[in-house]
């Protein structure tokens, strides 16, 4: 609008001025609403795996061809002077067979060396090889005999250690290990048994073997759950799951040596309560609302998640950007103090380093929590962190508690890959089998024990009617 136009409106009288002002106000209101929607869209477009809980597979633009990195000019592989890391010799007590080789004739003159004693150390060369793999089939013949006294027929019975099914405990343990430990599909396990073991097994039989293994793990799973709940500190996390095509949730609770997985109907608070029961452990988790009922003084919020949240706000505009950058700097200082503590285990030094960071962050959050146009994009985060404030700093005082929830993140990764390959479970019984087998697989890995050896012991105990060996 030109000045002359504005003066003409003013000269036309009070009514005309009011109409123009109201029209301008309506236009400004529409523009403000549009700006707000565009800002919200921009915030969502900025979300990725670096500044939120989105997985890398959900990053915008995934699948586009990346620009090739500039070549360094070096050849591929180890560089000159790089120390090799070749395979060493197996200790002699683990060698199954030793073959001696002696020279028969002199390489120079051709003279026979028969009877000449060896001189100096022998050169050792070891070869690791698979023996011919074949399933051993044993036929048990149960004879009948007639009693010469009463004339009755006596039928021989199978010994207690002989399976009543068609497969032995080690073969069934191998099938269950390939399924739960190596995440092979039923079809792949059947093909592998045919290719490597020379035994034909249908996909239905593979599933039946897994079901038997899951049933035998019922008691170990219960003891595992109790052991995790009784731990002084544990990490929990949840992820999506599918059962017969319907949405479910996979929950996990983890300690240093144990993992309990549970397939539940949802990711709601009641499912978190069912997983933790009456546990008095300090619980490490993200800020998912299902954990809000937990006492903040007995909880640890994951700083890795906070780091991504702060990074998201640091990528914003004006006041949001200032808030995010300040919080990001504090979070990086917290991790620096924690890395120092991991090296010297000096908790007093950790307290001294973290205390000023606490005060600075609290001041930032209180300022950001006030209702203002300047804080509308980060007010929610500030208020949520103030609500769970003690849970940000539990790791400073409590032994065995870390500032991150990485233990649960790593523990669930195996199950997430299993879910992507198998598309979840197909029935409630299949869900029970899956959660028990995955709990055993992840717990075995945490303990550095063989899943195959453990499942073979479980199968053997089941055949004999004995209690299954515990995982913890």
CSV table of C-alpha atoms in Angstrom, one decimal:
chain,number,residue,atom,x,y,z
A,1,UNK,CA,0.0,0.0,0.0
A,2,UNK,CA,1.3,3.4,-1.0
A,3,UNK,CA,1.2,6.4,1.4
A,4,UNK,CA,-1.3,8.2,-0.8
A,5,UNK,CA,-3.6,5.2,-0.6
A,6,UNK,CA,-3.4,5.1,3.2
A,7,UNK,CA,-4.1,8.9,3.4
A,8,UNK,CA,-7.1,8.4,1.1
A,9,UNK,CA,-8.5,5.7,3.4
A,10,UNK,CA,-7.9,7.9,6.4
A,11,UNK,CA,-9.7,10.9,4.8
A,12,UNK,CA,-12.7,8.7,3.9
A,13,UNK,CA,-13.7,8.5,7.5
A,14,UNK,CA,-13.7,6.3,10.7
A,15,UNK,CA,-15.8,3.5,9.3
A,16,UNK,CA,-13.6,3.0,6.3
A,17,UNK,CA,-10.5,2.9,8.4
A,18,UNK,CA,-12.0,0.3,10.7
A,19,UNK,CA,-13.0,-1.9,7.8
A,20,UNK,CA,-9.5,-1.8,6.3
A,21,UNK,CA,-7.9,-2.5,9.7
A,22,UNK,CA,-10.2,-5.6,10.3
A,23,UNK,CA,-9.4,-6.9,6.8
A,24,UNK,CA,-5.7,-6.5,7.5
A,25,UNK,CA,-6.0,-8.3,10.8
A,26,UNK,CA,-7.8,-11.2,9.2
A,27,UNK,CA,-5.1,-11.4,6.6
A,28,UNK,CA,-2.4,-11.3,9.2
A,29,UNK,CA,-4.1,-14.1,11.2
A,30,UNK,CA,-4.3,-16.3,8.1
A,31,UNK,CA,-0.6,-15.7,7.4
A,32,UNK,CA,0.4,-16.5,11.0
A,33,UNK,CA,-1.5,-19.8,10.8
A,34,UNK,CA,0.2,-20.6,7.6
A,35,UNK,CA,3.6,-19.7,9.0
A,36,UNK,CA,2.9,-21.9,12.0
A,37,UNK,CA,1.9,-24.9,9.8
A,38,UNK,CA,5.0,-24.4,7.7
A,39,UNK,CA,7.2,-24.2,10.7
A,40,UNK,CA,5.7,-27.5,12.0
A,41,UNK,CA,6.3,-29.2,8.6
A,42,UNK,CA,9.9,-27.9,8.6
A,43,UNK,CA,10.4,-29.4,12.1
A,44,UNK,CA,9.1,-32.8,11.0
A,45,UNK,CA,11.3,-32.7,7.8
A,46,UNK,CA,14.3,-32.0,10.0
A,47,UNK,CA,13.8,-35.2,12.1
A,48,UNK,CA,16.2,-38.0,11.4
A,49,UNK,CA,18.2,-40.7,13.2
A,50,UNK,CA,20.8,-38.1,14.4
A,51,UNK,CA,18.3,-35.9,16.2
A,52,UNK,CA,15.5,-38.1,17.2
A,53,UNK,CA,14.5,-41.7,18.0
A,54,UNK,CA,13.9,-42.5,14.3
A,55,UNK,CA,15.9,-45.5,13.0
A,56,UNK,CA,18.4,-44.8,10.2
A,57,UNK,CA,16.1,-46.7,7.8
A,58,UNK,CA,13.5,-43.9,8.2
A,59,UNK,CA,15.9,-41.1,7.4
A,60,UNK,CA,14.5,-38.7,4.7
A,61,UNK,CA,16.1,-39.4,1.3
A,62,UNK,CA,17.3,-42.9,2.2
A,63,UNK,CA,18.0,-44.9,-0.9
A,64,UNK,CA,19.3,-41.9,-2.9
A,65,UNK,CA,22.7,-42.5,-4.4
A,66,UNK,CA,25.4,-40.9,-2.2
A,67,UNK,CA,28.2,-38.8,-3.6
A,68,UNK,CA,31.4,-40.9,-3.9
A,69,UNK,CA,34.1,-40.0,-1.4
A,70,UNK,CA,37.3,-38.6,-2.7
A,71,UNK,CA,39.9,-41.3,-3.3
A,72,UNK,CA,42.8,-41.3,-0.9
A,73,UNK,CA,45.3,-42.7,-3.4
A,74,UNK,CA,46.1,-45.7,-1.2
A,75,UNK,CA,45.7,-49.3,-2.4
A,76,UNK,CA,43.0,-51.4,-0.8
A,77,UNK,CA,43.9,-53.6,2.1
A,78,UNK,CA,46.6,-53.4,4.7
A,79,UNK,CA,49.2,-50.7,4.1
A,80,UNK,CA,53.0,-51.3,4.1
A,81,UNK,CA,54.3,-51.6,7.6
A,82,UNK,CA,50.9,-52.6,9.0
A,83,UNK,CA,51.4,-55.4,11.6
A,84,UNK,CA,49.6,-58.6,10.5
A,85,UNK,CA,46.9,-60.3,12.6
A,86,UNK,CA,47.1,-63.8,11.2
A,87,UNK,CA,45.7,-66.8,12.9
A,88,UNK,CA,48.0,-68.2,15.6
A,89,UNK,CA,48.7,-71.8,16.5
A,90,UNK,CA,46.1,-73.7,18.6
A,91,UNK,CA,47.5,-74.8,21.9
A,92,UNK,CA,48.9,-78.4,21.7
A,93,UNK,CA,46.3,-79.7,24.2
A,94,UNK,CA,43.6,-78.7,21.8
A,95,UNK,CA,45.2,-80.5,18.8
A,96,UNK,CA,43.3,-83.7,17.9
A,97,UNK,CA,46.0,-85.4,15.8
A,98,UNK,CA,49.8,-84.9,15.2
A,99,UNK,CA,51.5,-86.1,12.1
A,100,UNK,CA,55.3,-86.2,12.1
A,101,UNK,CA,57.2,-85.5,8.8
A,102,UNK,CA,61.0,-86.0,8.3
A,103,UNK,CA,63.2,-85.4,5.3
A,104,UNK,CA,64.2,-88.6,3.6
A,105,UNK,CA,67.1,-87.4,1.5
A,106,UNK,CA,69.5,-84.4,1.4
A,107,UNK,CA,68.3,-81.7,-0.9
A,108,UNK,CA,71.9,-80.9,-1.9
A,109,UNK,CA,73.6,-84.3,-2.5
A,110,UNK,CA,70.7,-86.7,-2.4
A,111,UNK,CA,72.2,-88.8,0.4
A,112,UNK,CA,69.7,-90.8,2.5
A,113,UNK,CA,69.0,-89.3,5.9
A,114,UNK,CA,67.5,-92.4,7.4
A,115,UNK,CA,68.5,-92.7,11.1
A,116,UNK,CA,69.9,-89.2,11.3
A,117,UNK,CA,68.5,-87.5,14.4
A,118,UNK,CA,66.5,-84.3,14.1
A,119,UNK,CA,68.2,-81.0,14.9
A,120,UNK,CA,66.7,-77.7,16.1
A,121,UNK,CA,63.0,-76.9,16.6
A,122,UNK,CA,60.4,-78.4,14.3
A,123,UNK,CA,58.3,-76.1,12.1
A,124,UNK,CA,54.6,-76.4,13.1
A,125,UNK,CA,51.9,-76.2,10.6
A,126,UNK,CA,48.2,-76.7,11.6
A,127,UNK,CA,45.1,-77.3,9.5
A,128,UNK,CA,41.6,-76.9,10.8
A,129,UNK,CA,39.1,-79.0,8.9
A,130,UNK,CA,35.6,-80.3,9.3
A,131,UNK,CA,35.1,-84.0,9.5
A,132,UNK,CA,32.5,-85.5,7.3
A,133,UNK,CA,29.2,-84.4,8.7
A,134,UNK,CA,26.5,-87.0,8.8
A,135,UNK,CA,23.6,-87.5,11.2
A,136,UNK,CA,23.9,-90.7,13.1
A,137,UNK,CA,20.7,-92.8,12.9
A,138,UNK,CA,20.1,-95.3,15.7
A,139,UNK,CA,17.3,-97.8,15.5
A,140,UNK,CA,15.9,-99.1,18.8
A,141,UNK,CA,14.1,-102.4,18.5
A,142,UNK,CA,11.7,-103.2,21.2
A,143,UNK,CA,11.2,-107.0,21.4
A,144,UNK,CA,8.3,-108.8,23.0
A,145,UNK,CA,8.6,-112.1,24.8
A,146,UNK,CA,6.0,-114.5,26.2
A,147,UNK,CA,6.3,-115.5,29.8
A,148,UNK,CA,6.6,-119.3,30.1
A,149,UNK,CA,4.8,-119.1,33.4
A,150,UNK,CA,1.6,-117.1,32.9
A,151,UNK,CA,1.7,-116.8,29.1
A,152,UNK,CA,1.6,-113.0,29.1
A,153,UNK,CA,3.5,-110.9,26.6
A,154,UNK,CA,6.2,-108.6,27.9
A,155,UNK,CA,7.1,-105.6,25.8
A,156,UNK,CA,10.6,-103.9,26.1
A,157,UNK,CA,10.6,-100.2,27.0
A,158,UNK,CA,12.8,-97.4,25.7
A,159,UNK,CA,15.5,-96.4,28.2
A,160,UNK,CA,14.9,-93.1,29.9
A,161,UNK,CA,17.6,-91.3,28.0
A,162,UNK,CA,16.2,-92.2,24.6
A,163,UNK,CA,14.0,-89.5,23.0
A,164,UNK,CA,10.4,-90.5,22.3
A,165,UNK,CA,10.4,-88.4,19.1
A,166,UNK,CA,12.3,-88.9,15.9
A,167,UNK,CA,15.3,-86.6,16.7
A,168,UNK,CA,18.0,-86.5,19.4
A,169,UNK,CA,18.6,-83.6,21.7
A,170,UNK,CA,21.7,-82.3,19.9
A,171,UNK,CA,20.0,-82.2,16.5
A,172,UNK,CA,17.0,-80.4,18.0
A,173,UNK,CA,19.3,-78.0,19.9
A,174,UNK,CA,21.0,-77.3,16.6
A,175,UNK,CA,17.7,-76.5,14.9
A,176,UNK,CA,16.6,-74.2,17.7
A,177,UNK,CA,20.0,-72.5,17.7
A,178,UNK,CA,19.9,-71.8,14.0
A,179,UNK,CA,16.4,-70.3,14.4
A,180,UNK,CA,16.8,-68.2,17.5
A,181,UNK,CA,20.6,-67.6,17.6
A,182,UNK,CA,21.3,-67.1,13.9
A,183,UNK,CA,17.8,-65.9,12.9
A,184,UNK,CA,17.3,-68.3,10.0
A,185,UNK,CA,13.8,-69.0,8.7
A,186,UNK,CA,12.2,-72.4,9.0
A,187,UNK,CA,12.8,-73.0,5.3
A,188,UNK,CA,16.5,-72.1,5.6
A,189,UNK,CA,17.0,-74.3,8.6
A,190,UNK,CA,15.4,-77.2,6.7
A,191,UNK,CA,17.6,-76.6,3.7
A,192,UNK,CA,20.7,-76.3,5.8
A,193,UNK,CA,19.9,-79.6,7.6
A,194,UNK,CA,19.6,-81.3,4.3
A,195,UNK,CA,22.8,-79.7,2.8
A,196,UNK,CA,25.1,-80.0,5.8
A,197,UNK,CA,23.7,-82.8,8.0
A,198,UNK,CA,22.2,-85.0,5.3
A,199,UNK,CA,18.9,-85.3,7.1
A,200,UNK,CA,15.6,-84.3,5.5
A,201,UNK,CA,13.4,-82.2,7.8
A,202,UNK,CA,10.2,-80.4,6.8
A,203,UNK,CA,9.5,-76.7,7.7
A,204,UNK,CA,6.6,-78.0,9.9
A,205,UNK,CA,9.0,-80.3,11.8
A,206,UNK,CA,11.4,-77.4,12.3
A,207,UNK,CA,8.6,-75.4,13.8
A,208,UNK,CA,7.6,-78.3,16.0
A,209,UNK,CA,11.1,-78.6,17.3
A,210,UNK,CA,11.2,-74.9,18.1
A,211,UNK,CA,7.8,-75.3,19.9
A,212,UNK,CA,9.2,-78.2,22.0
A,213,UNK,CA,12.3,-76.1,22.9
A,214,UNK,CA,10.1,-73.2,23.9
A,215,UNK,CA,7.9,-75.4,26.1
A,216,UNK,CA,11.1,-76.8,27.8
A,217,UNK,CA,12.3,-73.2,28.5
A,218,UNK,CA,9.1,-72.2,30.4
A,219,UNK,CA,10.7,-72.7,33.9
A,220,UNK,CA,14.1,-71.2,32.9
A,221,UNK,CA,12.2,-68.2,31.6
A,222,UNK,CA,10.4,-67.7,34.8
A,223,UNK,CA,13.6,-67.9,36.8
A,224,UNK,CA,15.3,-65.6,34.4
A,225,UNK,CA,12.4,-63.0,34.9
A,226,UNK,CA,12.8,-63.2,38.7
A,227,UNK,CA,16.5,-62.8,38.5
A,228,UNK,CA,16.2,-59.7,36.3
A,229,UNK,CA,13.6,-58.1,38.6
A,230,UNK,CA,15.7,-58.7,41.6
A,231,UNK,CA,18.8,-57.0,40.1
A,232,UNK,CA,19.8,-53.7,41.6
A,233,UNK,CA,19.8,-52.0,38.2
A,234,UNK,CA,18.3,-52.9,34.8
A,235,UNK,CA,17.6,-51.3,31.4
A,236,UNK,CA,14.3,-51.6,29.6
A,237,UNK,CA,13.1,-50.8,26.1
A,238,UNK,CA,10.3,-51.7,23.8
A,239,UNK,CA,9.8,-51.9,20.1
A,240,UNK,CA,7.0,-52.9,17.6
A,241,UNK,CA,6.1,-56.5,16.9
A,242,UNK,CA,3.6,-58.3,14.6
A,243,UNK,CA,1.5,-61.3,15.6
A,244,UNK,CA,-0.7,-62.8,13.0
A,245,UNK,CA,-0.5,-59.5,11.1
A,246,UNK,CA,-1.7,-57.5,14.1
A,247,UNK,CA,0.3,-54.9,16.0
A,248,UNK,CA,1.9,-56.0,19.2
A,249,UNK,CA,4.9,-54.7,21.3
A,250,UNK,CA,8.1,-56.5,22.2
A,251,UNK,CA,9.4,-55.5,25.7
A,252,UNK,CA,12.8,-56.2,27.0
A,253,UNK,CA,14.5,-56.0,30.4
A,254,UNK,CA,18.3,-56.4,30.5
A,255,UNK,CA,21.1,-56.7,33.0
A,256,UNK,CA,24.8,-57.4,32.5
A,257,UNK,CA,24.2,-61.2,32.2
A,258,UNK,CA,20.5,-61.7,31.6
A,259,UNK,CA,17.7,-60.6,29.2
A,260,UNK,CA,14.0,-61.2,29.4
A,261,UNK,CA,11.8,-60.5,26.4
A,262,UNK,CA,8.0,-60.4,26.5
A,263,UNK,CA,5.5,-59.9,23.6
A,264,UNK,CA,2.6,-57.8,24.8
A,265,UNK,CA,-0.6,-56.3,23.4
A,266,UNK,CA,0.7,-52.7,23.5
A,267,UNK,CA,3.4,-50.2,24.6
A,268,UNK,CA,1.2,-48.9,27.4
A,269,UNK,CA,1.9,-48.4,31.1
A,270,UNK,CA,0.2,-51.6,32.2
A,271,UNK,CA,2.6,-53.7,30.0
A,272,UNK,CA,5.6,-51.9,31.6
A,273,UNK,CA,4.2,-52.8,35.0
A,274,UNK,CA,3.7,-56.4,34.0
A,275,UNK,CA,7.4,-56.6,32.8
A,276,UNK,CA,8.8,-55.0,35.9
A,277,UNK,CA,6.2,-56.3,38.4
A,278,UNK,CA,7.3,-55.4,42.0
A,279,UNK,CA,11.0,-54.8,41.0
A,280,UNK,CA,12.8,-52.3,43.2
A,281,UNK,CA,15.6,-51.9,40.7
A,282,UNK,CA,16.8,-48.6,39.3
A,283,UNK,CA,15.4,-48.6,35.8
A,284,UNK,CA,17.2,-47.0,32.9
A,285,UNK,CA,15.0,-46.1,29.9
A,286,UNK,CA,14.1,-43.4,27.4
A,287,UNK,CA,11.4,-40.8,28.1
A,288,UNK,CA,8.5,-42.9,26.7
A,289,UNK,CA,5.4,-42.0,28.7
A,290,UNK,CA,4.7,-45.7,29.7
A,291,UNK,CA,7.5,-45.3,32.3
A,292,UNK,CA,6.2,-42.0,33.8
A,293,UNK,CA,4.7,-43.9,36.8
A,294,UNK,CA,8.2,-44.9,38.0
A,295,UNK,CA,9.7,-43.0,40.9
A,296,UNK,CA,12.2,-40.5,39.3
A,297,UNK,CA,14.6,-41.1,42.2
A,298,UNK,CA,14.7,-44.8,41.2
A,299,UNK,CA,15.1,-44.2,37.5
A,300,UNK,CA,17.8,-43.1,35.0
A,301,UNK,CA,16.9,-41.2,31.8
A,302,UNK,CA,19.0,-42.1,28.7
A,303,UNK,CA,21.4,-39.2,27.8
A,304,UNK,CA,21.9,-40.6,24.4
A,305,UNK,CA,18.3,-39.9,23.6
A,306,UNK,CA,18.6,-36.5,25.2
A,307,UNK,CA,21.6,-35.8,23.0
A,308,UNK,CA,19.5,-36.4,19.9
A,309,UNK,CA,16.7,-34.2,21.3
A,310,UNK,CA,19.0,-31.4,22.0
A,311,UNK,CA,20.6,-31.7,18.5
A,312,UNK,CA,17.2,-31.5,17.0
A,313,UNK,CA,16.5,-28.2,18.8
A,314,UNK,CA,20.0,-26.9,18.0
A,315,UNK,CA,19.1,-27.2,14.3
A,316,UNK,CA,16.1,-25.0,14.8
A,317,UNK,CA,15.7,-21.2,14.6
A,318,UNK,CA,16.5,-18.3,16.9
A,319,UNK,CA,15.5,-19.0,20.5
A,320,UNK,CA,15.0,-22.7,19.9
A,321,UNK,CA,18.4,-22.9,18.3
A,322,UNK,CA,20.0,-21.1,21.3
A,323,UNK,CA,18.3,-23.4,23.8
A,324,UNK,CA,19.4,-26.5,21.8
A,325,UNK,CA,23.0,-25.4,21.4
A,326,UNK,CA,23.3,-24.7,25.1
A,327,UNK,CA,21.8,-28.0,26.2
A,328,UNK,CA,23.9,-29.8,23.6
A,329,UNK,CA,27.1,-28.4,25.1
A,330,UNK,CA,26.0,-29.5,28.6
A,331,UNK,CA,25.2,-33.0,27.3
A,332,UNK,CA,28.6,-33.3,25.7
A,333,UNK,CA,30.3,-32.2,28.9
A,334,UNK,CA,28.3,-34.8,30.8
A,335,UNK,CA,29.5,-37.6,28.5
A,336,UNK,CA,33.1,-36.3,28.8
A,337,UNK,CA,32.8,-36.5,32.6
A,338,UNK,CA,31.5,-40.0,32.4
A,339,UNK,CA,34.3,-41.2,30.1
A,340,UNK,CA,36.8,-39.8,32.6
A,341,UNK,CA,35.0,-41.7,35.4
A,342,UNK,CA,35.2,-44.9,33.4
A,343,UNK,CA,39.0,-44.6,33.4
A,344,UNK,CA,39.7,-43.6,37.0
A,345,UNK,CA,36.5,-44.7,38.8
A,346,UNK,CA,36.7,-41.5,40.9
A,347,UNK,CA,33.1,-40.8,41.9
A,348,UNK,CA,34.0,-37.7,43.8
A,349,UNK,CA,35.6,-36.1,40.8
A,350,UNK,CA,32.5,-37.1,38.7
A,351,UNK,CA,30.3,-35.3,41.2
A,352,UNK,CA,32.4,-32.2,41.1
A,353,UNK,CA,32.3,-32.1,37.3
A,354,UNK,CA,28.6,-32.7,37.0
A,355,UNK,CA,27.3,-30.4,39.7
A,356,UNK,CA,27.8,-27.1,37.8
A,357,UNK,CA,26.3,-28.8,34.7
A,358,UNK,CA,23.2,-29.6,36.7
A,359,UNK,CA,22.8,-26.0,37.9
A,360,UNK,CA,23.3,-24.6,34.4
A,361,UNK,CA,20.8,-27.1,32.8
A,362,UNK,CA,18.2,-26.5,35.5
A,363,UNK,CA,18.4,-22.7,34.9
A,364,UNK,CA,17.9,-23.3,31.1
A,365,UNK,CA,15.0,-25.6,31.6
A,366,UNK,CA,13.2,-23.3,34.0
A,367,UNK,CA,13.5,-20.4,31.6
A,368,UNK,CA,12.4,-22.5,28.7
A,369,UNK,CA,9.4,-23.9,30.6
A,370,UNK,CA,7.8,-20.5,30.9
A,371,UNK,CA,4.9,-19.8,28.5
A,372,UNK,CA,6.1,-17.5,25.9
A,373,UNK,CA,6.1,-17.2,22.1
A,374,UNK,CA,9.9,-17.6,22.3
A,375,UNK,CA,9.7,-21.0,23.9
A,376,UNK,CA,6.8,-22.6,22.1
A,377,UNK,CA,8.9,-25.2,20.2
A,378,UNK,CA,11.0,-26.4,23.2
A,379,UNK,CA,8.7,-25.7,26.2
A,380,UNK,CA,7.4,-29.3,26.2
A,381,UNK,CA,10.8,-30.8,26.4
A,382,UNK,CA,11.9,-28.4,29.2
A,383,UNK,CA,8.8,-29.2,31.3
A,384,UNK,CA,9.1,-32.9,30.8
A,385,UNK,CA,12.8,-32.9,31.9
A,386,UNK,CA,11.9,-30.8,35.0
A,387,UNK,CA,9.2,-33.3,35.9
A,388,UNK,CA,11.7,-36.2,35.9
A,389,UNK,CA,14.7,-34.1,37.0
A,390,UNK,CA,16.2,-36.6,39.6
A,391,UNK,CA,16.2,-39.3,36.9
A,392,UNK,CA,18.8,-37.4,34.9
A,393,UNK,CA,21.5,-37.7,37.5
A,394,UNK,CA,21.1,-41.1,39.1
A,395,UNK,CA,24.2,-42.4,37.4
A,396,UNK,CA,26.3,-39.9,39.4
A,397,UNK,CA,25.6,-41.5,42.7
A,398,UNK,CA,24.5,-45.1,42.1
A,399,UNK,CA,27.1,-47.8,41.2
A,400,UNK,CA,26.1,-50.0,38.3
A,401,UNK,CA,24.0,-47.3,36.6
A,402,UNK,CA,25.1,-45.7,33.4
A,403,UNK,CA,23.9,-42.5,31.8
A,404,UNK,CA,22.6,-44.3,28.7
A,405,UNK,CA,20.2,-47.1,27.9
A,406,UNK,CA,22.6,-48.7,25.4
A,407,UNK,CA,22.4,-52.1,27.2
A,408,UNK,CA,18.7,-52.4,26.2
A,409,UNK,CA,19.3,-50.9,22.8
A,410,UNK,CA,21.9,-53.5,22.0
A,411,UNK,CA,19.9,-56.3,23.5
A,412,UNK,CA,16.8,-55.6,21.4
A,413,UNK,CA,18.8,-55.3,18.2
A,414,UNK,CA,19.0,-59.1,17.8
A,415,UNK,CA,15.2,-59.3,18.3
A,416,UNK,CA,14.5,-56.5,15.8
A,417,UNK,CA,16.5,-58.2,13.1
A,418,UNK,CA,14.7,-61.4,13.9
A,419,UNK,CA,11.4,-59.6,13.5
A,420,UNK,CA,12.3,-58.1,10.2
A,421,UNK,CA,13.3,-61.5,8.8
A,422,UNK,CA,10.4,-63.5,10.2
A,423,UNK,CA,7.7,-60.9,10.2
A,424,UNK,CA,7.0,-61.6,13.8
A,425,UNK,CA,5.0,-64.5,15.2
A,426,UNK,CA,1.8,-66.1,13.9
A,427,UNK,CA,0.0,-67.2,17.1
A,428,UNK,CA,0.0,-66.6,20.8
A,429,UNK,CA,1.8,-69.9,21.3
A,430,UNK,CA,4.3,-69.0,18.7
A,431,UNK,CA,4.8,-65.7,20.5
A,432,UNK,CA,5.6,-67.5,23.7
A,433,UNK,CA,8.1,-69.8,21.9
A,434,UNK,CA,9.8,-66.8,20.3
A,435,UNK,CA,10.1,-64.7,23.5
A,436,UNK,CA,11.6,-67.7,25.4
A,437,UNK,CA,14.1,-68.7,22.6
A,438,UNK,CA,15.2,-65.0,22.1
A,439,UNK,CA,15.6,-64.6,25.9
A,440,UNK,CA,17.8,-67.6,26.0
A,441,UNK,CA,19.8,-66.5,22.9
A,442,UNK,CA,20.5,-63.0,24.1
A,443,UNK,CA,21.2,-64.1,27.7
A,444,UNK,CA,23.7,-66.8,26.4
A,445,UNK,CA,25.5,-64.1,24.4
A,446,UNK,CA,25.7,-61.8,27.3
A,447,UNK,CA,27.2,-64.6,29.4
A,448,UNK,CA,29.6,-65.7,26.7
A,449,UNK,CA,28.2,-69.2,26.8
A,450,UNK,CA,27.2,-71.5,23.9
A,451,UNK,CA,23.4,-71.4,23.1
A,452,UNK,CA,23.7,-74.7,21.4
A,453,UNK,CA,25.3,-76.4,24.4
A,454,UNK,CA,22.6,-74.9,26.7
A,455,UNK,CA,19.7,-76.0,24.5
A,456,UNK,CA,21.2,-79.5,24.2
A,457,UNK,CA,21.2,-79.7,28.0
A,458,UNK,CA,17.6,-78.4,28.1
A,459,UNK,CA,16.5,-81.0,25.5
A,460,UNK,CA,18.3,-83.9,27.4
A,461,UNK,CA,16.7,-82.8,30.7
A,462,UNK,CA,13.3,-82.7,29.1
A,463,UNK,CA,13.7,-86.3,27.7
A,464,UNK,CA,14.6,-87.6,31.2
A,465,UNK,CA,11.8,-85.7,32.9
A,466,UNK,CA,14.3,-83.6,34.9
A,467,UNK,CA,14.2,-79.8,35.6
A,468,UNK,CA,15.7,-77.7,32.9
A,469,UNK,CA,19.1,-76.1,33.7
A,470,UNK,CA,18.9,-72.4,34.7
A,471,UNK,CA,20.2,-69.6,32.6
A,472,UNK,CA,21.3,-67.6,35.6
